[in-house]
Coordinates of C-alpha atoms and ligand atoms in Angstrom, one line a residue:
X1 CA -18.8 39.4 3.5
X2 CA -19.9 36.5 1.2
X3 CA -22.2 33.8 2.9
X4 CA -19.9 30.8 3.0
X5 CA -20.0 28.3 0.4
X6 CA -21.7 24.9 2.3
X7 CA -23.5 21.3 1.6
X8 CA -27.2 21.9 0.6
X9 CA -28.6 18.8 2.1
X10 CA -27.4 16.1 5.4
X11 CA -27.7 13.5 2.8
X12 CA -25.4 15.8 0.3
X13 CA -22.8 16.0 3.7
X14 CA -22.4 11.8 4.2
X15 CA -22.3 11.3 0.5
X16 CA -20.0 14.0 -0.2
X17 CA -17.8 12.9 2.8
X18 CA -17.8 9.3 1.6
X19 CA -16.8 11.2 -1.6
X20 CA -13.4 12.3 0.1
X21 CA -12.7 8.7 1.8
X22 CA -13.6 6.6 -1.7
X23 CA -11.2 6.7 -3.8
X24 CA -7.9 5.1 -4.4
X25 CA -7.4 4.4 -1.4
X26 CA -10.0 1.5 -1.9
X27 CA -9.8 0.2 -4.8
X28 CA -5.8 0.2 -5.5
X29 CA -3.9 1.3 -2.2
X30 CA -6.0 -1.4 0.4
X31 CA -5.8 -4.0 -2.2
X32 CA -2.3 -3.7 -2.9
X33 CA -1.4 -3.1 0.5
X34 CA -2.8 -6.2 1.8
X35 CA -1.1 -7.8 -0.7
X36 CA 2.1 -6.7 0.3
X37 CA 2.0 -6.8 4.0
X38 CA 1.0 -10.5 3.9
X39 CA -2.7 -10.8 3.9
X40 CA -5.3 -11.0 7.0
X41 CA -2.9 -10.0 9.5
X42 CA -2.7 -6.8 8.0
X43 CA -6.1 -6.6 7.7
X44 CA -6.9 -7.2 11.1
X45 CA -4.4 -4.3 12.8
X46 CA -5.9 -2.0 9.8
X47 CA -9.9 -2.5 11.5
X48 CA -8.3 -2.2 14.9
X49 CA -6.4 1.2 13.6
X50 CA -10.0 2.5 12.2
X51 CA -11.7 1.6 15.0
X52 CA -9.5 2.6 17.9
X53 CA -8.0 5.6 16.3
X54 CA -9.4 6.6 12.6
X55 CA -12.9 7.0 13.5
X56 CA -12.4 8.9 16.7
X57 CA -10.1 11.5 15.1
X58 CA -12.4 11.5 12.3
X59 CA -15.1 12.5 14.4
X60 CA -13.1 15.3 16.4
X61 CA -11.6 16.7 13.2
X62 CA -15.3 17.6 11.6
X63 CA -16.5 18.5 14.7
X64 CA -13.2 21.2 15.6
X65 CA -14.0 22.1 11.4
X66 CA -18.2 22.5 12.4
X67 CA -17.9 24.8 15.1
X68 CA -14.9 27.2 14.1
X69 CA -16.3 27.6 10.2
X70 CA -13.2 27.8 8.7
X71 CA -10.2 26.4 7.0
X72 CA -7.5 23.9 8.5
X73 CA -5.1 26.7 9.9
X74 CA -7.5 29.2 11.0
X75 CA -9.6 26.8 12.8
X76 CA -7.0 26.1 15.3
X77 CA -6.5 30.3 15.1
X78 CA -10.2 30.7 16.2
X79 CA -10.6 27.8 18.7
X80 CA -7.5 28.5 20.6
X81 CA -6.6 32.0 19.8
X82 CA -3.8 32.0 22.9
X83 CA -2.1 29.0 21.7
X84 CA -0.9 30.0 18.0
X85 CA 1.5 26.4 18.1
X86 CA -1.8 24.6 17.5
X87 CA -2.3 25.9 14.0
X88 CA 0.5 23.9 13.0
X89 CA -1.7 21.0 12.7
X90 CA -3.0 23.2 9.7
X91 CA 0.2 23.7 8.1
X92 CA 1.4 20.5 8.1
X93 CA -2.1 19.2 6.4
X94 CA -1.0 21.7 3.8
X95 CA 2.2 20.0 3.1
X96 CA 0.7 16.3 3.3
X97 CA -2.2 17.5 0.5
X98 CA 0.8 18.7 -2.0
X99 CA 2.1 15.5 -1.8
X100 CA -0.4 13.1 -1.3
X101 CA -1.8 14.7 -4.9
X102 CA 1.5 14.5 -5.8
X103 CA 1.2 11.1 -6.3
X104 CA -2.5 10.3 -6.2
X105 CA -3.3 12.5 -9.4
X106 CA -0.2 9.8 -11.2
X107 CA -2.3 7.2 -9.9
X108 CA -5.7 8.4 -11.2
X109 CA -3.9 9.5 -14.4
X110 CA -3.0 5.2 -14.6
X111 CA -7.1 4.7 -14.3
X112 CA -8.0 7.5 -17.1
X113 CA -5.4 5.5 -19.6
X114 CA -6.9 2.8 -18.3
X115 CA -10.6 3.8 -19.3
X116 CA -8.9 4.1 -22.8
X117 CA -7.3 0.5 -23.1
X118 CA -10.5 -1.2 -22.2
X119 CA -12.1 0.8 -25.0
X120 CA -10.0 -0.3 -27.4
X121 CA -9.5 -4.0 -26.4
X122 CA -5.8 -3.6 -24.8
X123 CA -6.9 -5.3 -21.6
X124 CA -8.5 -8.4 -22.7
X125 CA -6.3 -11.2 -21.2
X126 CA -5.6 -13.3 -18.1
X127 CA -2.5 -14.0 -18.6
X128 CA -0.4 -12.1 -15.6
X129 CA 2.9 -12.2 -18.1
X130 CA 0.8 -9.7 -20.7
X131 CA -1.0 -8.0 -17.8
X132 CA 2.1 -7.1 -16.2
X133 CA 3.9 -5.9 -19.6
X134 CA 0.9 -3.9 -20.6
X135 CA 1.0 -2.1 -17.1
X136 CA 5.0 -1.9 -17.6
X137 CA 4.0 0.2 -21.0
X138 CA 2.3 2.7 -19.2
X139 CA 4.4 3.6 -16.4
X140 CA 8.0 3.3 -18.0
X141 CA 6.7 6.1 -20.5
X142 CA 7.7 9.4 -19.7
X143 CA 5.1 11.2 -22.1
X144 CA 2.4 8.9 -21.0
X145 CA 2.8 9.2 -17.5
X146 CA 2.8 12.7 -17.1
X147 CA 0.2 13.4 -19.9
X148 CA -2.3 11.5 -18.0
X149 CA -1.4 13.0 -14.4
X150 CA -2.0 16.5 -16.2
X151 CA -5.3 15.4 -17.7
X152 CA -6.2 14.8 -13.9
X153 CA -4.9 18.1 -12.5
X154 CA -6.8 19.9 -15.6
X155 CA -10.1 17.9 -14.7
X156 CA -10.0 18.8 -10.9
X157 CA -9.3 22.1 -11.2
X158 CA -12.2 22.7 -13.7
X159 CA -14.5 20.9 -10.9
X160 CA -13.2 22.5 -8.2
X161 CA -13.6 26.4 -9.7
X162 CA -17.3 25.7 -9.7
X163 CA -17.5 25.6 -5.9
X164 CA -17.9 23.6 -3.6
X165 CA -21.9 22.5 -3.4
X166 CA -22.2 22.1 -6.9
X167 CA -19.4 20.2 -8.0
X168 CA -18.2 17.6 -5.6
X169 CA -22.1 17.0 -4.1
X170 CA -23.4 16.6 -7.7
X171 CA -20.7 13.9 -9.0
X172 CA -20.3 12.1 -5.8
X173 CA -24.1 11.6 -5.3
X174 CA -24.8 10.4 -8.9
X175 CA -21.9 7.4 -9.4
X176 CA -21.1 6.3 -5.7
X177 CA -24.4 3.2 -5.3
X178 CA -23.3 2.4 -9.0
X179 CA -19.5 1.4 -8.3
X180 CA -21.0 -0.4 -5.1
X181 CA -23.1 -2.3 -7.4
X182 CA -20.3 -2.9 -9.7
X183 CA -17.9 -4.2 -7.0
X184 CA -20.6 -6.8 -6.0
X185 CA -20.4 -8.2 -9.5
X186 CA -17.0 -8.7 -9.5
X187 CA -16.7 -10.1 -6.1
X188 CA -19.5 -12.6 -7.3
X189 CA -17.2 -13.2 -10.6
X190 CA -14.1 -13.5 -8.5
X191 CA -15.0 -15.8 -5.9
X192 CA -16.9 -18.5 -8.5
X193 CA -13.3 -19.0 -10.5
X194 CA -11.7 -22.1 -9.7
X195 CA -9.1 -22.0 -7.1
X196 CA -10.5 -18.9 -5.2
X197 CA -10.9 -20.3 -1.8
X198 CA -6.7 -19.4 -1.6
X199 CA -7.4 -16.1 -2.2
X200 CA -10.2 -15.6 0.6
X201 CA -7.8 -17.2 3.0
X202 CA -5.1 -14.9 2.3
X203 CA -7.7 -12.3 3.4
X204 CA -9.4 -13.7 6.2
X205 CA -7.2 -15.9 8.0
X206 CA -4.3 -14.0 9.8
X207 CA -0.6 -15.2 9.8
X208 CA 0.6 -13.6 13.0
X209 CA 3.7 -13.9 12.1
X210 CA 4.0 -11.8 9.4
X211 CA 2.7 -8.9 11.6
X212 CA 5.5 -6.8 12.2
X213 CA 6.7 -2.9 12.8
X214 CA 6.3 -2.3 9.3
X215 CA 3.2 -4.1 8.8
X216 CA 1.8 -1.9 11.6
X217 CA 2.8 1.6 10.5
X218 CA 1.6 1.0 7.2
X219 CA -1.9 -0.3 9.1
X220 CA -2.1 2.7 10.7
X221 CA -1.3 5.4 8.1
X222 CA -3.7 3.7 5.6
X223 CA -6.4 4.1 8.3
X224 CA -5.7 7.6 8.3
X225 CA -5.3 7.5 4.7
X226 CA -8.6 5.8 4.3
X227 CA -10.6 7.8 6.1
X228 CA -9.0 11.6 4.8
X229 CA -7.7 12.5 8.5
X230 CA -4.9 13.9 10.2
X231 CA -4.2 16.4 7.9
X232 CA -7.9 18.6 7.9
X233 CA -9.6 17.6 4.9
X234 CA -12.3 16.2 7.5
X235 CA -11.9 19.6 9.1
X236 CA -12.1 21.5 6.1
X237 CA -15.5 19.3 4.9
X238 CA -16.7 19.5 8.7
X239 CA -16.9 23.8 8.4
X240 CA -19.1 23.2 5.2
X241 CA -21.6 20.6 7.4
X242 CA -24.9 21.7 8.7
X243 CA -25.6 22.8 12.0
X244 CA -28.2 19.8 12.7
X245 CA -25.8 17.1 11.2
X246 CA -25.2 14.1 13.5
X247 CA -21.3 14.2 13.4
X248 CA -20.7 10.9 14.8
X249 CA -23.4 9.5 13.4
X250 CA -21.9 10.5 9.8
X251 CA -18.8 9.3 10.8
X252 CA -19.8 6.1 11.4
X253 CA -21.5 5.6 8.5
X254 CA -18.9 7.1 6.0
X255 CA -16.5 4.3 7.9
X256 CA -18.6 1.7 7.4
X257 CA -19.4 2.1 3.8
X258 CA -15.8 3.0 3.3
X259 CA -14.5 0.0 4.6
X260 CA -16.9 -2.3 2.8
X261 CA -16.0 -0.3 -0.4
X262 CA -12.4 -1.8 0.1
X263 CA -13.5 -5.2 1.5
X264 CA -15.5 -5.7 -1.7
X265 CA -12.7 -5.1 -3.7
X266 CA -10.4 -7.5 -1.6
X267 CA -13.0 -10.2 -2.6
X268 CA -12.9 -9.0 -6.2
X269 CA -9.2 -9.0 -6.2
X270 CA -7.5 -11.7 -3.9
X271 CA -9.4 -14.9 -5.8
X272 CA -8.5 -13.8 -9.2
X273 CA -5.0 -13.6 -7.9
X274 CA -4.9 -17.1 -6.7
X275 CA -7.0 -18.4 -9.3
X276 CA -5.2 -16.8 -12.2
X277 CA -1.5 -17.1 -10.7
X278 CA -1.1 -13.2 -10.3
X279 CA 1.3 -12.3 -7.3
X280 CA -0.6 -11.0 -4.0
X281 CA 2.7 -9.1 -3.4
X282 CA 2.7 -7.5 -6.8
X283 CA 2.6 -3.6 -5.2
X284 CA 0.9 -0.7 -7.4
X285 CA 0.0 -2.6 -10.5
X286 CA -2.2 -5.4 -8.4
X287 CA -4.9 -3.9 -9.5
X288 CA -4.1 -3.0 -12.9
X289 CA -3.8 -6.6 -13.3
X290 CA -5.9 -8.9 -11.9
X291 CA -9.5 -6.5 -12.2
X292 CA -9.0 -6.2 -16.1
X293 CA -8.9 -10.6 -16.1
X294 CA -11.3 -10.8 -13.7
X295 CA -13.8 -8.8 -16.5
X296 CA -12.0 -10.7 -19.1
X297 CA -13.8 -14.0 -17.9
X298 CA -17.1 -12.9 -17.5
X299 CA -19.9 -11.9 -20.1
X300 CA -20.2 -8.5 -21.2
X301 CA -16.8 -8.3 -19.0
X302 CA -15.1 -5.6 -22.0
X303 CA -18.1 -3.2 -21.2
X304 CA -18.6 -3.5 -17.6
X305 CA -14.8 -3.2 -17.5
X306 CA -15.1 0.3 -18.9
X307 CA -17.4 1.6 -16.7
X308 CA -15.5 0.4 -13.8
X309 CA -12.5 2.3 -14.8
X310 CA -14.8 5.3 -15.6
X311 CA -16.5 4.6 -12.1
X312 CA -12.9 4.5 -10.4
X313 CA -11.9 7.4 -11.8
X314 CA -15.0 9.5 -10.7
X315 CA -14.1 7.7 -7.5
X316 CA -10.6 9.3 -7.7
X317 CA -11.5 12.8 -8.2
X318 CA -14.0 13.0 -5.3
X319 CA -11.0 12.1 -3.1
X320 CA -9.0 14.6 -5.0
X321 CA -11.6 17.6 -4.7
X322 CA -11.4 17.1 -0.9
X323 CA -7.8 17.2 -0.8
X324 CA -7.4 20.2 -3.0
X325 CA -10.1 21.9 -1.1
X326 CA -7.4 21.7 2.1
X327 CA -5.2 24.6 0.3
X328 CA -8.0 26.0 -1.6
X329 CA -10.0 26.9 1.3
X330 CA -7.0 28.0 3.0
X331 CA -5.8 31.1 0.4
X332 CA -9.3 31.8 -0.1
X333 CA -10.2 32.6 3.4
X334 CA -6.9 33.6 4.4
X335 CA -5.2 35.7 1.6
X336 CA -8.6 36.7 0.1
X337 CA -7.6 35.1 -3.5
X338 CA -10.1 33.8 -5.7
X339 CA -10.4 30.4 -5.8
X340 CA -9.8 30.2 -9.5
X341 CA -6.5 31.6 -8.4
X342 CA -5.8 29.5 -5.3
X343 CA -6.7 26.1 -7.5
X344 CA -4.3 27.2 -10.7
X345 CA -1.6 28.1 -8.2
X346 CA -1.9 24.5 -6.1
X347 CA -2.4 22.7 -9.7
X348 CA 0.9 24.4 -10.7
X349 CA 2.8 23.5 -7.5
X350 CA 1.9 19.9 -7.9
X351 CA 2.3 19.3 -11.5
X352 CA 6.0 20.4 -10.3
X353 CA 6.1 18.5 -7.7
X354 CA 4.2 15.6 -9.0
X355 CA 6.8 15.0 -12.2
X356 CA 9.7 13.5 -10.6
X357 CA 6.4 11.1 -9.2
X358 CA 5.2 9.9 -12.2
X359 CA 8.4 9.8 -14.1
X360 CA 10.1 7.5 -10.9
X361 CA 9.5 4.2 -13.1
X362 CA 11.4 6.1 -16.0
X363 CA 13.6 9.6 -16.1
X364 CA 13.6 9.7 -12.5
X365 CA 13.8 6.3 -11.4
X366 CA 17.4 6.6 -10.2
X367 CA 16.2 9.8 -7.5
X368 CA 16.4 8.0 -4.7
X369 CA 16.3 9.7 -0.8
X370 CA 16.7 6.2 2.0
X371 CA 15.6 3.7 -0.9
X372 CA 12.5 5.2 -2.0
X373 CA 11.9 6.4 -5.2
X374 CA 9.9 10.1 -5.6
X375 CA 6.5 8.1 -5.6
X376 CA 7.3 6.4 -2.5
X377 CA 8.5 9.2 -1.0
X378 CA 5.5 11.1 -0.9
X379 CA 3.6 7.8 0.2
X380 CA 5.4 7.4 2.9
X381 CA 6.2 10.6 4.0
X382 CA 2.5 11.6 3.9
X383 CA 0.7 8.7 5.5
X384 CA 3.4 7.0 7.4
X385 CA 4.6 10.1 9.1
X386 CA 2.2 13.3 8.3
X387 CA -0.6 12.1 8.6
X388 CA -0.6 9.9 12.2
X389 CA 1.7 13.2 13.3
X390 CA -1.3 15.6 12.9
X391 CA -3.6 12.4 14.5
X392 CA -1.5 12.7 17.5
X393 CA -1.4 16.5 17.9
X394 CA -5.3 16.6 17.0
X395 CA -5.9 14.0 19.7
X396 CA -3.5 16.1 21.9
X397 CA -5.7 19.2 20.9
X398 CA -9.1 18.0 21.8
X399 CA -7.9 15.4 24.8
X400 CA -5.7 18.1 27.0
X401 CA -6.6 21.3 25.7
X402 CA -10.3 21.8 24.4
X403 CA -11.7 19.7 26.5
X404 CA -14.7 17.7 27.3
X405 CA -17.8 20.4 27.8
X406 CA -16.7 21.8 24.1
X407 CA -16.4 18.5 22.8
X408 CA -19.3 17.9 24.0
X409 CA -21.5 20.6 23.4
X410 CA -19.8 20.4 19.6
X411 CA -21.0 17.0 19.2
X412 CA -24.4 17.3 21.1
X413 CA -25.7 20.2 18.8
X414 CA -25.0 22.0 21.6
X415 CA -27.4 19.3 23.4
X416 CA -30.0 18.3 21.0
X417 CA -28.6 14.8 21.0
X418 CA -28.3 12.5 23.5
X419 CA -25.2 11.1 23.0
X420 CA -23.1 12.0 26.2
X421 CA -22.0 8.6 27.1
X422 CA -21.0 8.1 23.1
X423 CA -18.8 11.3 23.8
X424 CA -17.6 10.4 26.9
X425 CA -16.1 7.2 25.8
X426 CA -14.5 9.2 22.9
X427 CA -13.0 11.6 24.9
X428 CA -11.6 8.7 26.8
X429 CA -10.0 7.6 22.9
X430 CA -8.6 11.1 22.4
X431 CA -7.1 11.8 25.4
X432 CA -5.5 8.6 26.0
X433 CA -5.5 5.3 24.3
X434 CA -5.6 6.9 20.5
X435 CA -2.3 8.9 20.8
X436 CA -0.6 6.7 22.7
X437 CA -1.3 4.1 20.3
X438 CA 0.1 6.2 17.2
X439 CA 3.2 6.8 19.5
X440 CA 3.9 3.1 20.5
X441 CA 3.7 2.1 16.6
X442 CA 5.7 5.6 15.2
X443 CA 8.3 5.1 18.1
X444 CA 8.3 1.3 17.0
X445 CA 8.8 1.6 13.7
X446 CA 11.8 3.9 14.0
X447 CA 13.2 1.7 16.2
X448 CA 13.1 3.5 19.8
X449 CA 12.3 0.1 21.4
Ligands
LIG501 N1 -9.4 8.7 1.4 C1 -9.0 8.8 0.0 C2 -8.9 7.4 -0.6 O1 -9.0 6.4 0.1 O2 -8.7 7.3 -1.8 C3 -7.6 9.5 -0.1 C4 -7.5 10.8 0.7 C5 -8.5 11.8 0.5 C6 -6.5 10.9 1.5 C7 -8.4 12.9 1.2 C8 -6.4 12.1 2.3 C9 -7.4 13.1 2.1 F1 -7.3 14.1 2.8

């Protein structure tokens, strides 16, 4: 049998990994999130949900991924073989990656047009009236909107046929320090304008009162969103780490740069938004907005405005590779296809599926299932109820049926590292206080009491 394909290096694994959780998720879904749900409040539940329950599943799903070797599904298969329900957890990662890409490659598809207008000057202004319109343009056209989401599915799937080591370590090592860099300019931009003190308020200093079911769902599932879990893209990336990889360790780290990744661009972001007299509550097009006037009032902003669409974009398809490996390595290792022929045939499910997405501001805008549009949908669907569902039943998995000696010979290196009080006080997360924490906001938000 063919050696498996794995990460050459344990820098390659934390970079690549960070690869999965930057993306999107950073730089337009925490901004415009925050915005949405009212500011620091929101903030403050979403570090509590990384904390209390995103980093601990995160740890346990690359740790059940390390020692099994295999995909999402027959992980479960080969670490409980007497229990087939637990596989599930595999299954419904599947259906969480279709539609997450369902809409994520639309949203990507926005920063590639976007890459274009700030070559050509279309971005230049402040002025939230044009920013808004120009942003309008795009979405409400049929033709662009779904030629730029195929550009993305055609990128990624050229990536991803070169395997696994070679693409997705190679452009995630290269660009990641550079959008760091990037980000720190623009927060220094942002926060000198006039008027930006409103905007670090908004994000620092919680309203309580504007925390409320909603607010906390939608905390939670970005956490999970955020940090690629609950659906076994960490698993998946955890059977390609090294044997001598510190998992928590990794973890840790991939939080921590992941979630000053999207604090940056909350301090790019929020002060532009007071200062220019953008709306915090704008949804999707925040972003699309208020970065391009942030670059507009600096020098040199046109070209440093180009290369952080271009760096926001490599951004996107590192996330996109490690969601598209969930299926991939799935049909590869399980129906023996190709995985030429296991990318082209998840590309071609979600170009379907991902039409009705990135026409729901034209053609489609009118589909509607309980209020939400197609693009919604998906969101929704997949990080306010996939995603924390397969938290739960991991937690469940590792707390009540694996157990603490495997857990803690998985994340010992089988005792090379001293860490048994670390994984003690994580099995204590697992087993109790993480699922019961997912249940009491789920039950909450649907209204069970
Ligand atoms: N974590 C990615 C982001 O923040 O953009 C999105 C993502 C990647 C979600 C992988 C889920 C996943 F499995």
């Amino acid at each position: 049998m063919a050696q498996r394909d794995g990460f050459t290096s344990t820098f390659g694994v934390l970079v690549a990994t960070l690869g999965s959780a930057v993306g999107l998720g950073n730089i337009w879904k925490f901004p415009y999130l925050t915005g949405t749900n009212g500011g620091a409040g929101f903030l403050l539940v979403y570090l509590l949900a990384t904390l209390l329950v995103g980093l601990p599943v995160m740890i346990a799903e690359i740790m059940l991924g390390r020692t099994a070797r295999a995909n999402a599904v027959s992980s479960f298969e080969i670490l409980s073989p007497r229990q087939p329900f637990w596989k599930s957890i595999g299954y419904m990662g599947l259906v969480a990656a279709v539609l997450i890409l369902a809409f994520y490659t639309e949203v990507a598809g926005w920063v590639f047009a976007y890459v274009v207008k700030s070559l050509t000057g279309a971005l230049g202004h402040t002025d939230p009236v044009a920013a808004k319109a120009t942003f309008g343009a795009l979405v409400s056209s049929p033709a662009q909107a779904l030629l730029w989401q195929w550009l993305v599915l055609a990128l990624t799937g050229g990536i991803i046929m070169l395997g696994v080591s070679k693409g997705i370590e190679a452009a995630a090592k290269k660009l990641m320090p550079l959008l760091f860099l990037l980000l720190i300019a623009l927060c220094v931009r942002s926060l000198t304008l006039p008027g930006a003190a409103e905007g670090l308020r908004f994000l620092f200093a919680p309203d309580f009162t504007k925390i409320n079911t909603g607010v906390l769902l939608t905390a939670l599932g970005l956490a999970f969103f955020k940090l690629s879990i609950g659906m076994g893209t960490m698993l998946t990336y955890g059977s390609y780490f090294r044997p001598e990889q510190n998992i928590p360790t990794t973890a840790a780290r991939v939080m921590l740069a992941d979630l000053s990744v999207s604090l940056l661009a909350g301090m790019a972001i929020f002060p532009a938004v007071f200062a220019f007299g953008f709306e915090p509550a704008a949804g999707p097009s925040l972003v699309f907005m208020t970065i391009p006037a942030v670059f507009d009032s600096m020098p040199g902003g046109s070209i440093f405005m180009t290369l952080f669409f271009v760096l926001t974009a490599v951004a996107s398809l590192g996330a996109i590779l490690s969601i598209l490996e969930v299926p991939v390595a799935m049909m590869t290792e399980r129906w023996s296809w190709s995985r030429r022929k296991a990318t082209l045939a998840t590309l071609a499910v979600i170009a379907l599926l991902g039409a009705p997405a990135s026409l729901s501001q034209s053609l489609t805008q009118h589909w509607t299932l309980f209020g939400l549009n197609a693009f919604d949908l998906f969101d929704y669907l997949s990080s306010n109820v996939l995603l924390p569902l397969g938290g739960i039943l991991i937690c469940l998995f590792v707390g009540w049926h694996y157990g603490l000696p495997r857990l803690r010979a998985g994340l010992s290196n089988d005792g090379a590292l001293d860490n048994g009080k670390l994984v003690g006080a994580l099995f204590v997360l697992l087993r109790y206080i993480s699922p019961l924490l997912i249940v009491i906001v789920m039950f909450k938000a649907i209204g069970a009491f």
